[in-house]
Short mmCIF file of C-alpha atoms in Angstrom, two decimals:
data_model
loop_
_atom_site.label_atom_id
_atom_site.label_comp_id
_atom_site.label_asym_id
_atom_site.label_seq_id
_atom_site.Cartn_x
_atom_site.Cartn_y
_atom_site.Cartn_z
CA UNK G 215 -40.05 27.50 19.16
CA UNK G 216 -37.94 25.03 21.07
CA UNK G 217 -39.26 21.51 21.46
CA UNK G 218 -37.70 18.65 23.40
CA UNK G 219 -38.64 15.06 22.61
CA UNK G 220 -37.60 12.33 25.03
CA UNK G 221 -37.10 8.67 24.25
CA UNK G 222 -35.90 5.61 26.10
CA UNK G 223 -37.08 2.57 28.01
CA UNK G 224 -39.38 2.88 30.97
CA UNK G 225 -38.76 -0.39 32.82
CA UNK G 226 -35.45 -1.48 34.28
CA UNK G 227 -34.21 -4.10 36.69
CA UNK G 228 -31.98 -3.20 39.65
CA UNK G 229 -28.29 -2.78 38.72
CA UNK G 230 -29.08 -1.96 35.09
CA UNK G 231 -28.23 1.31 33.34
CA UNK G 232 -30.89 3.93 32.68
CA UNK G 233 -30.46 5.53 29.25
CA UNK G 234 -32.62 8.38 27.96
CA UNK G 235 -32.26 10.71 25.00
CA UNK G 236 -33.64 14.20 24.47
CA UNK G 237 -33.91 15.39 20.86
CA UNK G 238 -33.84 19.16 20.37
CA UNK G 239 -35.69 21.12 17.70
CA UNK G 240 -35.67 24.88 17.37
CA UNK G 241 -32.29 25.29 19.05
CA UNK G 242 -28.84 23.73 19.02
CA UNK G 243 -27.22 21.57 21.65
CA UNK G 244 -24.05 23.54 20.85
CA UNK G 245 -25.68 26.90 21.54
CA UNK G 246 -23.58 29.04 23.84
CA UNK G 247 -26.69 30.52 25.42
CA UNK G 248 -28.40 27.32 26.61
CA UNK G 249 -27.70 24.55 29.08
CA UNK G 250 -29.31 21.14 28.67
CA UNK G 251 -30.51 19.51 31.83
CA UNK G 252 -31.99 16.35 33.28
CA UNK G 253 -34.45 16.61 36.16
CA UNK G 254 -36.45 13.87 37.84
CA UNK G 255 -39.58 13.86 39.95
CA UNK G 256 -40.77 11.34 42.47
CA UNK G 257 -43.21 11.49 45.42
CA UNK G 258 -40.37 10.95 47.90
CA UNK G 259 -37.79 13.37 46.44
CA UNK G 260 -39.94 15.93 44.63
CA UNK G 261 -38.28 17.72 41.71
CA UNK G 262 -34.58 16.91 41.73
CA UNK G 263 -32.06 18.44 39.34
CA UNK G 264 -29.62 15.74 38.20
CA UNK G 265 -27.17 17.45 35.89
CA UNK G 266 -26.48 19.49 32.78
CA UNK G 267 -24.25 19.86 29.77
CA UNK G 268 -23.50 23.07 27.95
CA UNK G 269 -21.08 24.53 25.45
CA UNK G 270 -19.14 27.72 26.03
CA UNK G 271 -16.04 27.50 23.89
CA UNK G 272 -15.75 23.97 25.24
CA UNK G 273 -18.12 21.42 26.75
CA UNK G 274 -18.96 21.54 30.44
CA UNK G 275 -20.88 19.17 32.68
CA UNK G 276 -22.22 19.59 36.19
CA UNK G 277 -23.86 16.86 38.25
CA UNK G 278 -25.82 16.65 41.48
CA UNK G 279 -23.84 15.24 44.39
CA UNK G 280 -26.53 12.62 45.00
CA UNK G 281 -25.86 10.90 41.66
CA UNK G 282 -22.38 12.12 40.74
CA UNK G 283 -20.74 8.70 40.90
CA UNK G 284 -23.33 7.12 38.59
CA UNK G 285 -24.36 9.75 36.04
CA UNK G 286 -23.15 10.81 32.61
CA UNK G 287 -24.77 13.45 30.40
CA UNK G 288 -23.45 13.65 26.85
CA UNK G 289 -24.22 15.94 23.93
CA UNK G 290 -24.57 14.52 20.44
CA UNK G 291 -23.97 17.32 17.97
CA UNK G 292 -24.54 15.13 14.90
CA UNK G 293 -28.12 14.43 16.00
CA UNK G 294 -28.72 17.66 17.97
CA UNK G 295 -29.64 15.83 21.12
CA UNK G 296 -28.28 14.97 24.53
CA UNK G 297 -28.47 11.88 26.66
CA UNK G 298 -28.63 10.71 30.25
CA UNK G 299 -26.98 7.56 31.56
CA UNK G 300 -27.49 6.52 35.17
CA UNK G 301 -25.66 3.38 36.22
CA UNK G 302 -26.52 0.77 38.83
CA UNK G 303 -30.12 1.82 39.28
CA UNK G 304 -32.15 0.84 42.34
CA UNK G 305 -35.87 1.15 43.07
CA UNK G 306 -35.08 4.58 44.56
CA UNK G 307 -34.34 5.77 41.02
CA UNK G 308 -37.96 5.18 40.04
CA UNK G 309 -39.26 8.56 38.90
CA UNK G 310 -40.47 10.65 36.00
CA UNK G 311 -37.41 11.94 34.17
CA UNK G 312 -37.53 15.25 32.31
CA UNK G 313 -35.08 16.95 30.02
CA UNK G 314 -35.18 20.73 30.16
CA UNK G 315 -33.51 23.75 28.59
CA UNK G 316 -32.08 26.58 30.68
CA UNK G 317 -31.33 29.91 29.03
CA UNK G 318 -27.86 30.98 30.18
CA UNK G 319 -27.42 33.80 27.69
CA UNK G 320 -29.06 36.48 29.79
CA UNK G 321 -29.12 37.60 33.38
CA UNK G 322 -31.74 35.13 34.61
CA UNK G 323 -31.68 31.37 35.08
CA UNK G 324 -34.81 29.27 34.62
CA UNK G 325 -36.08 26.26 32.72
CA UNK G 326 -38.04 27.60 29.78
CA UNK G 327 -38.64 24.41 27.84
CA UNK G 328 -39.30 20.88 29.07
CA UNK G 329 -39.59 17.46 27.52
CA UNK G 330 -42.75 15.45 27.93
CA UNK G 331 -41.35 13.29 30.71
CA UNK G 332 -40.54 9.58 30.84
CA UNK G 333 -41.72 7.37 33.68
CA UNK G 334 -38.86 5.06 34.59
CA UNK G 335 -39.66 2.18 36.90
CA UNK G 336 -36.94 0.08 38.53
CA UNK G 337 -38.26 -3.26 39.67
CA UNK G 338 -37.10 -6.84 39.79
CA UNK Z 261 -26.91 23.76 49.78
CA UNK Z 262 -29.83 26.16 49.39
CA UNK Z 263 -33.11 24.65 50.57
CA UNK Z 264 -36.40 26.16 49.43
CA UNK Z 265 -39.39 25.79 51.72
CA UNK Z 266 -42.82 26.51 50.30
CA UNK Z 267 -45.91 27.31 52.29
CA UNK Z 268 -48.62 26.42 52.71
CA UNK Z 269 -48.41 22.82 51.59
CA UNK Z 270 -52.01 22.96 50.41
CA UNK Z 271 -54.14 26.02 49.77
CA UNK Z 272 -57.91 25.66 49.39
CA UNK Z 273 -59.58 28.59 47.67
CA UNK Z 274 -62.51 29.34 45.40
CA UNK Z 275 -62.46 30.73 41.88
CA UNK Z 276 -62.26 34.51 41.96
CA UNK Z 277 -60.28 34.59 45.22
CA UNK Z 278 -56.69 35.75 45.55
CA UNK Z 279 -53.92 33.22 46.16
CA UNK Z 280 -50.65 34.01 47.91
CA UNK Z 281 -47.91 31.36 47.83
CA UNK Z 282 -44.66 31.67 49.74
CA UNK Z 283 -41.15 30.41 49.01
CA UNK Z 284 -38.48 30.84 51.67
CA UNK Z 285 -34.80 30.10 51.04
CA UNK Z 286 -32.29 28.87 53.61
CA UNK Z 287 -29.75 31.37 52.22
CA UNK Z 288 -30.07 34.51 50.20
CA UNK Z 289 -30.97 33.94 46.54
CA UNK Z 290 -30.14 36.34 43.75
CA UNK Z 291 -33.50 37.65 42.54
CA UNK Z 292 -32.54 37.03 38.92
CA UNK Z 293 -32.24 33.37 39.81
CA UNK Z 294 -35.68 32.69 41.31
CA UNK Z 295 -38.44 31.18 39.18
CA UNK Z 296 -41.95 29.79 39.64
CA UNK Z 297 -43.58 26.90 37.78
CA UNK Z 298 -47.08 25.48 37.49
CA UNK Z 299 -47.62 21.75 37.11
CA UNK Z 300 -50.85 19.97 36.27
CA UNK Z 301 -51.36 16.20 36.52
CA UNK Z 302 -49.59 14.29 33.80
CA UNK Z 303 -47.77 17.36 32.51
CA UNK Z 304 -44.29 18.77 32.80
CA UNK Z 305 -43.84 21.92 34.86
CA UNK Z 306 -44.56 25.14 32.99
CA UNK Z 307 -42.57 28.31 33.57
CA UNK Z 308 -44.69 31.13 35.02
CA UNK Z 309 -42.30 33.67 36.54
CA UNK Z 310 -38.56 34.17 36.15
CA UNK Z 311 -36.18 36.66 37.67
CA UNK Z 312 -38.54 36.69 40.69
CA UNK Z 313 -41.05 39.02 38.99
CA UNK Z 314 -41.05 38.68 35.18
CA UNK Z 315 -43.89 36.80 33.58
CA UNK Z 316 -42.99 34.18 31.01
CA UNK Z 317 -44.38 34.41 27.50
CA UNK Z 318 -48.13 33.85 27.38
CA UNK Z 319 -48.66 33.95 31.15
CA UNK Z 320 -51.74 35.99 32.15
CA UNK Z 321 -51.19 39.15 34.17
CA UNK Z 322 -53.17 37.77 37.10
CA UNK Z 323 -49.91 35.96 37.97
CA UNK Z 324 -47.28 38.09 39.67
CA UNK Z 325 -44.08 37.41 41.55
CA UNK Z 326 -42.21 39.45 44.11
CA UNK Z 327 -39.59 39.23 46.80
CA UNK Z 328 -35.87 39.29 47.38
CA UNK Z 329 -33.19 37.77 49.54
CA UNK Z 330 -34.76 34.77 51.25
CA UNK Z 331 -38.49 35.51 50.87
CA UNK Z 332 -40.39 35.28 47.62
CA UNK Z 333 -44.09 35.30 46.82
CA UNK Z 334 -46.29 34.23 43.95
CA UNK Z 335 -49.65 35.93 43.76
CA UNK Z 336 -52.63 34.98 41.64
CA UNK Z 337 -55.01 37.94 41.75
CA UNK Z 338 -58.29 36.24 40.85
CA UNK Z 339 -58.31 32.48 40.50
CA UNK Z 340 -59.58 30.91 37.32
CA UNK Z 341 -60.62 27.23 37.21
CA UNK Z 342 -57.49 26.34 35.23
CA UNK Z 343 -55.19 27.75 37.95
CA UNK Z 344 -55.78 24.87 40.35
CA UNK Z 345 -52.51 22.96 40.17
CA UNK Z 346 -49.22 22.47 42.02
CA UNK Z 347 -46.77 25.38 42.10
CA UNK Z 348 -43.01 25.13 42.57
CA UNK Z 349 -40.31 27.69 43.17
CA UNK Z 350 -36.77 27.08 41.89
CA UNK Z 351 -33.45 28.76 42.58
CA UNK Z 352 -30.18 28.69 40.69
CA UNK Z 353 -26.68 29.04 42.04
CA UNK Z 354 -24.23 27.38 44.36
CA UNK Z 355 -24.27 23.67 45.00
CA UNK Z 356 -26.37 22.00 43.74
CA UNK Z 357 -26.62 24.08 40.60
CA UNK Z 358 -30.31 24.46 41.23
CA UNK Z 359 -33.00 23.26 43.57
CA UNK Z 360 -36.78 23.26 43.81
CA UNK Z 361 -39.22 23.77 46.62
CA UNK Z 362 -41.45 20.90 47.63
CA UNK Z 363 -44.50 22.52 46.05
CA UNK Z 364 -47.80 24.10 47.07
CA UNK Z 365 -50.96 22.39 45.94
CA UNK Z 366 -53.66 24.90 45.07
CA UNK Z 367 -57.02 23.16 45.26
CA UNK Z 368 -60.56 24.27 44.66
CA UNK Z 369 -62.65 24.68 47.78
#
């Protein structure tokens, strides 16, 4: 059974860097049948997919256009986890951040496992 | 960009009634790439339906999904008290890689 455990600070000041980690158990970040995603949720933007990392003979990353200039998602194979960095945050980045697994080994695409969520507040 | 529009925004029903939730896409979505989620307060979304019509592990058979192209539906045949929550559809493909509908809140009348 796959479990995702998130960690990271919940309060930031504007212009700081948001850093969250998602530890994986029951699967491998290097699996070639899973993609590892970050999704956020806020009242104003709803559920918003931010980006993903996955391994298929080499590492790939995809990012949402809305955050592409500020985001980095990195795998850490030594710790079996992946991370989110979002630079230059503003109050608009205030949201609950989730990590989530997408099965890419079959014919369907959906998020079958989610982290517990981290409320990140950006305020001076 | 594929935009998913869910309707109604809020649905007020009583336990035992049937719920029908709609998800309409701005462009055609591959059926394999349409999923539904349930979210309760303070919890992460939970996968209900994937591939438009397949129930996820442990999901009761009162939940069913259907549709193709741009129109998809989630049905709950007979509402149980624990079904009152917010429901989201999600599509995969194109740019952005995936997107979600804005949600339908299913509330108890």
